[in-house]
Tab-separated table of C-alpha atoms and ligand atoms in Angstrom:
chain	number	residue	atom	x	y	z
A	865	MET	CA	-35.749	-0.444	-2.250
A	866	ARG	CA	-32.277	1.117	-2.832
A	867	ASP	CA	-31.305	1.804	-6.411
A	868	TRP	CA	-27.614	0.626	-6.596
A	869	ASN	CA	-27.629	1.300	-10.317
A	870	ARG	CA	-28.226	5.002	-9.761
A	871	ASP	CA	-25.734	5.098	-6.918
A	872	VAL	CA	-22.928	3.370	-8.686
A	873	ASN	CA	-23.439	5.737	-11.647
A	874	ARG	CA	-23.208	8.727	-9.278
A	875	LEU	CA	-20.002	7.342	-7.828
A	876	ALA	CA	-18.563	6.755	-11.304
A	877	ASP	CA	-19.305	10.456	-12.162
A	878	GLU	CA	-17.541	11.502	-8.969
A	879	LEU	CA	-14.470	9.479	-9.927
A	880	ILE	CA	-14.367	10.789	-13.425
A	881	ALA	CA	-14.741	14.322	-12.121
A	882	ALA	CA	-11.832	13.583	-9.723
A	883	GLY	CA	-9.672	12.244	-12.520
A	884	LYS	CA	-9.622	8.616	-11.092
A	885	LEU	CA	-11.678	7.080	-13.991
A	886	HIS	CA	-11.333	7.884	-17.625
A	887	SER	CA	-11.800	5.094	-20.207
A	888	PRO	CA	-15.343	4.323	-21.414
A	889	ALA	CA	-14.551	0.589	-21.193
A	890	TRP	CA	-13.660	0.920	-17.390
A	891	ILE	CA	-16.549	3.170	-16.732
A	892	LYS	CA	-18.840	0.506	-18.223
A	893	ALA	CA	-17.263	-2.259	-16.121
A	894	PHE	CA	-17.336	-0.106	-12.914
A	895	THR	CA	-21.086	0.686	-13.236
A	896	GLN	CA	-21.796	-3.100	-13.741
A	897	VAL	CA	-20.507	-4.113	-10.265
A	898	PRO	CA	-22.740	-3.664	-7.253
A	899	ARG	CA	-20.225	-2.936	-4.414
A	900	HIS	CA	-22.742	-3.797	-1.667
A	901	VAL	CA	-22.797	-7.414	-2.732
A	902	PHE	CA	-19.104	-7.496	-1.788
A	903	VAL	CA	-19.366	-5.465	1.296
A	904	PRO	CA	-22.509	-6.795	3.103
A	905	HIS	CA	-21.012	-5.091	6.229
A	906	PHE	CA	-17.855	-3.322	7.304
A	907	TRP	CA	-16.088	-2.141	10.495
A	908	LEU	CA	-15.916	1.557	11.506
A	909	GLN	CA	-13.705	2.879	14.252
A	910	ASP	CA	-15.365	5.436	16.592
A	911	PRO	CA	-13.902	6.942	19.709
A	912	ASP	CA	-15.589	4.131	21.650
A	913	GLY	CA	-14.069	1.330	19.454
A	914	TRP	CA	-15.038	-0.664	16.439
A	915	ARG	CA	-18.605	-1.195	15.378
A	916	GLN	CA	-19.953	-3.173	12.529
A	917	VAL	CA	-22.079	-1.273	9.989
A	918	ASP	CA	-24.460	-3.139	7.777
A	919	ALA	CA	-24.961	-2.357	3.995
A	920	SER	CA	-28.645	-2.191	4.523
A	921	THR	CA	-28.418	0.876	6.681
A	922	ASP	CA	-28.343	4.482	5.362
A	923	GLU	CA	-24.880	4.962	6.879
A	924	GLY	CA	-23.558	1.568	5.379
A	925	TRP	CA	-25.197	2.262	1.984
A	926	GLU	CA	-23.826	5.873	1.749
A	927	ALA	CA	-20.262	4.721	2.670
A	928	ILE	CA	-20.361	1.696	0.140
A	929	TYR	CA	-21.344	4.056	-2.701
A	930	SER	CA	-18.688	6.555	-1.944
A	931	ASN	CA	-14.950	6.711	-2.549
A	932	LYS	CA	-14.028	5.156	0.724
A	933	GLY	CA	-11.897	2.183	1.789
A	934	LEU	CA	-13.765	0.003	4.258
A	935	PHE	CA	-12.373	-2.466	6.829
A	936	THR	CA	-14.093	-5.792	6.189
A	937	ALA	CA	-12.154	-8.103	8.655
A	938	LEU	CA	-10.269	-7.537	11.966
A	939	ASP	CA	-7.959	-9.893	13.716
A	940	ASP	CA	-8.014	-10.733	17.470
A	941	ASN	CA	-6.103	-7.481	18.209
A	942	LYS	CA	-8.660	-5.512	16.293
A	943	LEU	CA	-6.177	-4.791	13.576
A	944	GLY	CA	-7.575	-4.574	9.992
A	945	ILE	CA	-6.615	-7.757	7.931
A	946	SER	CA	-8.901	-7.242	4.905
A	947	SER	CA	-10.795	-4.305	3.323
A	948	SER	CA	-12.475	-3.211	0.426
A	949	SER	CA	-10.154	-0.626	-1.131
A	950	MET	CA	-11.171	2.862	-2.214
A	951	PRO	CA	-13.072	2.414	-5.511
A	952	GLY	CA	-11.180	5.352	-6.962
A	953	LEU	CA	-7.814	3.576	-6.036
A	954	MET	CA	-8.913	0.477	-7.811
A	955	THR	CA	-10.026	2.311	-10.986
A	956	ARG	CA	-6.748	4.343	-10.889
A	957	MET	CA	-4.761	1.174	-10.570
A	958	LEU	CA	-6.633	-0.694	-13.340
A	959	GLU	CA	-6.204	2.192	-15.777
A	960	ILE	CA	-2.514	2.622	-14.890
A	961	LEU	CA	-1.938	-1.106	-15.449
A	962	ASP	CA	-3.266	-0.620	-19.022
A	963	VAL	CA	-5.353	-3.823	-18.893
A	964	GLN	CA	-6.502	-4.578	-22.540
A	965	ALA	CA	-9.226	-6.936	-23.766
A	966	GLY	CA	-7.966	-10.502	-23.932
A	967	HIS	CA	-5.299	-10.012	-21.208
A	968	ARG	CA	-4.854	-12.633	-18.478
A	969	VAL	CA	-4.604	-10.946	-15.032
A	970	LEU	CA	-3.533	-12.142	-11.718
A	971	GLU	CA	-4.718	-10.130	-8.657
A	972	VAL	CA	-2.935	-10.750	-5.329
A	973	GLY	CA	-5.281	-9.976	-2.406
A	974	THR	CA	-8.803	-11.108	-3.412
A	975	GLY	CA	-10.272	-9.691	-0.110
A	976	THR	CA	-14.088	-9.048	-0.805
A	977	GLY	CA	-13.777	-10.061	-4.519
A	978	TYR	CA	-14.908	-6.495	-5.562
A	979	ASN	CA	-11.700	-5.919	-7.666
A	980	ALA	CA	-12.033	-9.454	-9.282
A	981	ALA	CA	-15.541	-8.496	-10.089
A	982	LEU	CA	-14.397	-5.282	-11.829
A	983	LEU	CA	-11.726	-7.263	-13.690
A	984	SER	CA	-14.149	-9.955	-14.659
A	985	ALA	CA	-16.747	-7.367	-15.964
A	986	TYR	CA	-13.957	-5.810	-18.080
A	987	LEU	CA	-12.171	-8.901	-19.340
A	988	GLY	CA	-14.644	-11.844	-18.858
A	989	ASP	CA	-14.112	-14.000	-15.768
A	990	SER	CA	-12.071	-16.696	-17.714
A	991	ASN	CA	-9.230	-14.259	-17.880
A	992	VAL	CA	-9.191	-13.296	-14.123
A	993	TYR	CA	-7.184	-15.105	-11.405
A	994	SER	CA	-7.128	-13.937	-7.881
A	995	VAL	CA	-5.352	-15.301	-4.766
A	996	ASP	CA	-5.672	-14.407	-1.086
A	997	ILE	CA	-4.257	-16.018	2.097
A	998	GLU	CA	-7.851	-16.149	3.521
A	999	PHE	CA	-11.451	-14.947	2.574
A	1000	VAL	CA	-11.508	-16.713	-0.830
A	1001	GLU	CA	-14.602	-18.778	-0.341
A	1002	ALA	CA	-16.891	-15.816	0.647
A	1003	ALA	CA	-15.421	-13.864	-2.320
A	1004	ALA	CA	-16.116	-16.677	-4.714
A	1005	ASN	CA	-19.765	-16.992	-3.509
A	1006	ARG	CA	-20.377	-13.273	-3.891
A	1007	LEU	CA	-18.803	-13.409	-7.482
A	1008	ALA	CA	-20.911	-16.401	-8.239
A	1009	SER	CA	-24.091	-14.659	-7.200
A	1010	LEU	CA	-23.448	-12.189	-10.016
A	1011	GLY	CA	-22.662	-15.094	-12.314
A	1012	MET	CA	-18.905	-14.487	-12.269
A	1013	GLN	CA	-16.454	-17.331	-11.920
A	1014	PRO	CA	-12.904	-16.101	-12.011
A	1015	THR	CA	-10.344	-18.527	-10.782
A	1016	LEU	CA	-9.661	-18.046	-7.182
A	1017	ASP	CA	-7.214	-19.821	-4.892
A	1018	THR	CA	-6.143	-19.660	-1.151
A	1019	ARG	CA	-2.435	-19.365	-0.949
A	1020	ASP	CA	0.377	-16.963	-0.122
A	1021	GLY	CA	0.259	-14.551	-2.862
A	1022	ARG	CA	4.030	-14.216	-2.929
A	1023	GLU	CA	4.103	-17.410	-4.742
A	1024	GLY	CA	1.889	-16.006	-7.553
A	1025	PHE	CA	-0.097	-18.563	-9.482
A	1026	ALA	CA	2.288	-20.743	-11.311
A	1027	GLU	CA	-0.266	-23.338	-12.538
A	1028	ALA	CA	-2.149	-20.493	-14.420
A	1029	ALA	CA	0.925	-18.435	-15.526
A	1030	PRO	CA	1.897	-16.701	-17.836
A	1031	PHE	CA	-0.031	-13.506	-16.962
A	1032	ASP	CA	-0.096	-10.236	-18.939
A	1033	ARG	CA	-0.673	-8.274	-15.878
A	1034	ILE	CA	-0.280	-8.710	-12.113
A	1035	MET	CA	-1.634	-6.337	-9.604
A	1036	ALA	CA	-1.288	-6.582	-5.860
A	1037	THR	CA	-3.720	-5.006	-3.475
A	1038	CYS	CA	-1.527	-5.656	-0.480
A	1039	ALA	CA	1.842	-4.113	0.068
A	1040	VAL	CA	5.130	-6.084	-0.335
A	1041	SER	CA	8.639	-5.165	1.018
A	1042	THR	CA	10.150	-6.767	-2.099
A	1043	ILE	CA	8.794	-7.639	-5.508
A	1044	PRO	CA	8.606	-11.504	-5.539
A	1045	ALA	CA	10.806	-13.168	-8.152
A	1046	GLU	CA	7.810	-15.515	-8.809
A	1047	TRP	CA	5.745	-12.679	-10.090
A	1048	ILE	CA	8.280	-11.701	-12.702
A	1049	SER	CA	8.838	-15.225	-13.831
A	1050	GLN	CA	5.100	-15.645	-14.246
A	1051	LEU	CA	4.625	-12.670	-16.516
A	1052	ALA	CA	4.182	-13.076	-20.293
A	1053	PRO	CA	6.689	-11.149	-22.565
A	1054	GLY	CA	5.392	-7.509	-22.419
A	1055	GLY	CA	3.753	-8.128	-19.139
A	1056	MET	CA	3.525	-5.676	-16.339
A	1057	ILE	CA	3.141	-5.560	-12.474
A	1058	LEU	CA	1.592	-2.856	-10.452
A	1059	ALA	CA	2.258	-3.299	-6.753
A	1060	ASP	CA	2.608	-1.278	-3.564
A	1061	LEU	CA	6.298	-1.603	-2.561
A	1062	LYS	CA	6.850	-0.498	1.029
A	1063	VAL	CA	10.435	-1.189	2.121
A	1064	ASN	CA	9.662	-0.125	5.648
A	1065	ARG	CA	6.550	1.254	7.522
A	1066	GLY	CA	4.975	3.772	5.068
A	1067	ALA	CA	8.130	3.840	3.037
A	1068	GLY	CA	7.200	3.418	-0.708
A	1069	ASN	CA	4.495	3.738	-3.233
A	1070	LEU	CA	2.791	1.968	-6.073
A	1071	VAL	CA	5.218	1.016	-8.798
A	1072	LEU	CA	4.542	-0.019	-12.424
A	1073	LEU	CA	7.071	-2.588	-13.639
A	1074	HIS	CA	7.629	-3.861	-17.138
A	1075	ARG	CA	9.100	-7.301	-17.572
A	1076	THR	CA	12.608	-6.938	-18.997
A	1077	GLY	CA	13.466	-10.706	-18.737
A	1078	PRO	CA	12.437	-13.841	-16.956
A	1079	GLU	CA	14.119	-12.676	-13.725
A	1080	SER	CA	14.109	-8.820	-14.280
A	1081	ALA	CA	11.708	-5.955	-14.406
A	1082	GLU	CA	11.995	-2.195	-14.356
A	1083	GLY	CA	9.689	0.689	-14.138
A	1084	ARG	CA	8.695	3.926	-12.302
A	1085	PHE	CA	6.729	4.882	-9.225
A	1086	VAL	CA	3.395	6.383	-10.069
A	1087	PRO	CA	2.119	9.884	-9.287
A	1088	GLY	CA	0.314	10.504	-5.994
A	1089	TRP	CA	0.683	8.104	-3.003
A	1090	ALA	CA	-1.141	5.088	-1.867
A	1091	GLU	CA	-0.890	2.625	1.043
A	1092	PHE	CA	-2.294	-0.913	1.222
A	1093	MET	CA	-2.130	-3.248	4.201
A	1094	SER	CA	1.032	-5.317	4.261
A	1095	MET	CA	1.248	-8.911	3.164
A	1096	ARG	CA	0.550	-10.894	6.172
A	1097	THR	CA	3.269	-13.484	5.640
A	1098	GLU	CA	5.749	-10.536	5.852
A	1099	ASN	CA	7.281	-9.598	9.058
A	1100	THR	CA	6.682	-5.879	8.588
A	1101	THR	CA	4.440	-5.440	11.547
A	1102	ALA	CA	6.272	-7.582	13.987
A	1103	PRO	CA	6.449	-5.810	17.355
A	1104	THR	CA	9.748	-4.149	18.097
A	1105	ALA	CA	11.837	-5.322	20.978
A	1106	ARG	CA	11.867	-2.149	23.065
A	1107	SER	CA	15.020	-2.092	25.089
A	1108	GLY	CA	15.026	0.028	28.179
A	1109	ARG	CA	16.443	3.417	27.523
A	1110	ASP	CA	19.702	3.965	29.285
A	1111	ASP	CA	19.650	7.690	30.054
A	1112	ASP	CA	23.395	7.822	30.480
A	1113	LYS	CA	23.825	6.713	26.877
A	1114	LEU	CA	21.580	9.187	25.105
A	1115	HIS	CA	22.842	10.990	22.004
A	1116	HIS	CA	21.373	14.441	21.704
A	1117	THR	CA	21.161	16.366	18.438
A	1118	THR	CA	18.794	18.624	16.607
A	1119	THR	CA	17.114	18.662	13.189
A	1120	ARG	CA	15.258	21.050	10.855
A	1121	ILE	CA	12.915	18.311	9.712
A	1122	THR	CA	9.277	19.104	10.790
A	1123	GLY	CA	6.415	16.877	11.475
A	1124	GLN	CA	6.409	13.098	11.296
A	1125	PRO	CA	9.442	12.110	9.299
A	1126	TRP	CA	7.430	9.324	7.716
A	1127	GLY	CA	4.875	11.977	6.604
A	1128	HIS	CA	7.414	13.129	3.956
A	1129	THR	CA	6.956	10.139	1.913
A	1130	VAL	CA	9.754	10.449	-0.692
A	1131	PRO	CA	12.698	11.238	1.569
A	1132	TRP	CA	11.377	8.761	4.110
A	1133	PHE	CA	11.504	6.160	1.437
A	1134	MET	CA	15.050	7.181	0.495
A	1135	ALA	CA	16.072	6.929	4.106
A	1136	SER	CA	14.472	3.558	4.464
A	1137	PHE	CA	16.944	2.038	1.981
A	1138	GLU	CA	19.599	2.902	4.526
A	1139	LEU	CA	17.639	1.914	7.696
A	1140	PRO	CA	17.569	-1.547	9.056
A	1141	ALA	CA	14.562	-3.710	8.315
A	1142	GLY	CA	11.683	-3.896	10.779
A	1143	VAL	CA	11.399	-0.147	11.474
A	1144	GLN	CA	8.382	0.738	13.729
A	1145	VAL	CA	7.164	4.276	14.126
A	1146	GLY	CA	5.000	5.826	16.783
A	1147	LEU	CA	4.462	8.617	19.097
A	1148	ARG	CA	4.962	9.247	22.713
A	1149	ILE	CA	3.878	12.040	24.890
A	1150	ARG	CA	6.484	13.100	27.478
A	1151	GLU	CA	6.141	16.110	29.870
A	1152	GLY	CA	3.405	17.536	27.621
A	1153	TYR	CA	5.421	17.290	24.350
A	1154	THR	CA	4.933	14.862	21.498
A	1155	TRP	CA	7.786	12.907	20.360
A	1156	TRP	CA	7.814	10.909	17.057
A	1157	THR	CA	9.637	7.633	17.670
A	1158	ILE	CA	11.492	5.385	15.324
A	1159	THR	CA	12.673	2.019	16.619
A	1160	THR	CA	14.168	-1.128	15.271
A	1161	PRO	CA	14.122	-4.751	16.573
A	1162	ASP	CA	17.825	-4.379	17.828
A	1163	GLY	CA	16.641	-1.775	20.327
A	1164	SER	CA	17.858	1.275	18.451
A	1165	ARG	CA	15.704	4.211	18.938
A	1166	ALA	CA	15.395	7.884	17.640
A	1167	GLU	CA	12.934	10.274	19.048
A	1168	VAL	CA	12.091	13.587	17.570
A	1169	CYS	CA	10.169	16.376	19.431
A	1170	GLU	CA	7.266	17.736	17.467
A	1171	THR	CA	7.732	21.231	18.808
A	1172	GLY	CA	11.145	23.000	18.806
A	1173	THR	CA	12.927	26.361	19.197
A	1174	GLY	CA	13.068	28.412	16.024
A	1175	ASN	CA	13.480	25.975	13.249
A	1176	GLN	CA	15.409	23.334	15.357
A	1177	ARG	CA	13.784	20.326	17.034
A	1178	ASP	CA	15.442	18.045	19.690
A	1179	VAL	CA	16.467	14.554	18.540
A	1180	ILE	CA	17.375	11.859	21.122
A	1181	GLN	CA	19.000	8.554	20.002
A	1182	SER	CA	19.797	5.496	21.935
A	1183	GLY	CA	20.695	1.793	21.335
A	1184	PRO	CA	23.351	0.195	18.986
A	1185	CYS	CA	22.475	2.045	15.708
A	1186	ARG	CA	22.121	5.955	15.185
A	1187	LEU	CA	18.853	5.677	13.345
A	1188	TRP	CA	18.473	9.425	12.879
A	1189	GLU	CA	21.622	10.077	10.664
A	1190	PRO	CA	20.430	8.221	7.540
A	1191	ILE	CA	17.028	10.112	7.887
A	1192	GLU	CA	18.749	13.382	8.005
A	1193	ASN	CA	21.066	12.628	5.196
A	1194	ALA	CA	18.276	11.387	2.923
A	1195	PHE	CA	16.272	14.587	3.620
A	1196	ALA	CA	19.373	16.702	2.750
A	1197	GLU	CA	19.951	14.671	-0.522
A	1198	TRP	CA	16.258	14.912	-1.459
A	1199	GLU	CA	16.299	18.745	-0.867
A	1200	ASN	CA	19.455	19.190	-2.837
A	1201	ALA	CA	18.052	17.181	-5.728
A	1202	GLY	CA	15.011	19.695	-5.952
A	1203	SER	CA	12.578	17.668	-3.773
A	1204	PRO	CA	11.628	15.326	-6.601
A	1205	ASP	CA	8.272	13.640	-6.450
A	1206	TRP	CA	7.496	10.008	-6.977
A	1207	PRO	CA	7.353	9.690	-10.830
A	1208	ARG	CA	11.011	10.849	-10.956
A	1209	PHE	CA	12.027	7.630	-9.220
A	1210	GLY	CA	12.630	4.334	-10.984
A	1211	LEU	CA	12.980	0.782	-9.767
A	1212	THR	CA	15.029	-2.044	-11.297
A	1213	VAL	CA	14.367	-5.510	-9.950
A	1214	GLU	CA	16.952	-8.196	-10.717
A	1215	SER	CA	17.655	-11.425	-8.846
A	1216	GLY	CA	19.252	-10.542	-5.573
A	1217	ALA	CA	18.698	-6.750	-5.648
A	1218	HIS	CA	16.255	-3.865	-5.877
A	1219	THR	CA	17.844	-0.650	-7.170
A	1220	VAL	CA	16.061	2.740	-6.998
A	1221	CYS	CA	17.214	5.548	-8.981
A	1222	LEU	CA	16.298	9.185	-9.385
A	1223	ASP	CA	15.582	10.010	-13.057
A	1224	ASP	CA	18.266	7.937	-14.709
A	1225	PRO	CA	19.637	4.483	-13.613
A	1226	THR	CA	23.159	5.647	-14.581
A	1227	GLY	CA	22.849	8.927	-12.696
A	1228	THR	CA	24.472	9.840	-9.363
A	1229	HIS	CA	21.407	9.177	-7.260
A	1230	SER	CA	20.744	5.477	-6.807
A	1231	TRP	CA	20.117	3.179	-3.913
A	1232	LYS	CA	20.624	-0.530	-4.056
A	1233	ARG	CA	19.267	-2.992	-1.548
A	1234	ALA	CA	19.958	-6.697	-1.416
A	1235	ILE	CA	17.088	-9.016	-1.328
A	1236	SER	CA	17.053	-12.678	-0.293
B	972	SAM	C1	-6.743	-4.275	0.815
B	972	SAM	S1	-7.346	-6.057	0.876
B	972	SAM	C2	-7.665	-6.465	-0.858
B	972	SAM	C3	-8.942	-5.878	-1.289
B	972	SAM	C4	-9.522	-6.618	-2.386
B	972	SAM	N1	-8.686	-6.454	-3.555
B	972	SAM	C5	-10.930	-6.170	-2.771
B	972	SAM	O1	-11.297	-5.847	-3.878
B	972	SAM	O2	-11.744	-6.326	-1.725
B	972	SAM	C6	-5.750	-6.864	1.149
B	972	SAM	C7	-5.875	-8.378	1.123
B	972	SAM	O3	-4.544	-8.885	1.020
B	972	SAM	C8	-4.683	-10.130	1.564
B	972	SAM	N2	-3.313	-10.677	1.876
B	972	SAM	C9	-2.556	-10.456	3.005
B	972	SAM	N3	-1.497	-11.143	2.884
B	972	SAM	C10	-1.577	-11.889	1.761
B	972	SAM	C11	-0.713	-12.924	1.292
B	972	SAM	N4	0.462	-13.273	1.939
B	972	SAM	N5	-1.154	-13.613	0.179
B	972	SAM	C12	-2.392	-13.249	-0.482
B	972	SAM	N6	-3.053	-12.303	0.063
B	972	SAM	C13	-2.701	-11.617	1.204
B	972	SAM	C14	-5.532	-9.915	2.787
B	972	SAM	O4	-5.995	-11.071	3.293
B	972	SAM	C15	-6.568	-8.956	2.305
B	972	SAM	O5	-7.717	-9.703	1.975
């Protein structure tokens, strides 16, 4: 017989030691929730492909009671469409969101129901609301087996949950390319949103926003970096139309930027405010060299060689837009500003626009993006 109490307490100790869990009230809630109930099995990718791992096995149990994100559903193309996020990411987000006793909280992205259980253990289930585009029934059954009945609903989470509003807190466990106006309008005065804003592939981070009015919110990006799976209604993973490359029309240049451009998360985010929507990134091996590829649906393409001569790497561009220039400019601007990290960036959300600023909204570094 496995002892989940012992194992959840050990995991809590690990998260405390790692600085991902602090408050006694959250430690208490965390140690009340058996994660294996929410993850009866999960998917693991081996060199041979995906295999399902059961919670009852040693391998499954060890993974569930460790700080690992676990894929719990795959689509027909074997892409992950739901997961139980890393417990340490959940506790970090719940503490950042400053959830207080008596708050009404909406979670967007119910998934397994695990995070709804943490919230229910902390707040009481009558204060917890959670929506997902799928998977809600299974999550409700798992929660009910522990005597928890938060209000769950199947819907597109961009709509929020108007019937149950207002909320003191909204947290999203899937990434959005814009902060939906509905979430802001469904916040109570003093309310906050914590969400993973990704304006393009990998371009963004968790941002904590305070309601400043019925249609406006502002706040800052949080330290560290996190990435959730994208909202499925959003077109962020649509395949790129790959135009044939016309070798006579290639534009050759060089760069000092090393590694995957999107691996430098802050300047990649800055660049993404200037890049067209629908950016896809990938790699391609040509004549023994690795090239990082950046493409957009209009057939524009930039390829950067992983290896170079001295500190210069080759860049080849093709298609209607020069994708590399905004990236090079953003990296230079970021370096000139002293390579600032995420917390120095702020976000203002108003109807019709998202504006990102470095340090001060009235300062010289700000980027505005119209939203529909
Ligand atoms: C990382 S999982 C959430 C993990 C979950 N909080 C838990 O504790 O297990 C992301 C979830 O977002 C959901 N999702 C994707 N698009 C959505 C949408 N448009 N509206 C609501 N949920 C969505 C997925 O179905 C998936 O279950």
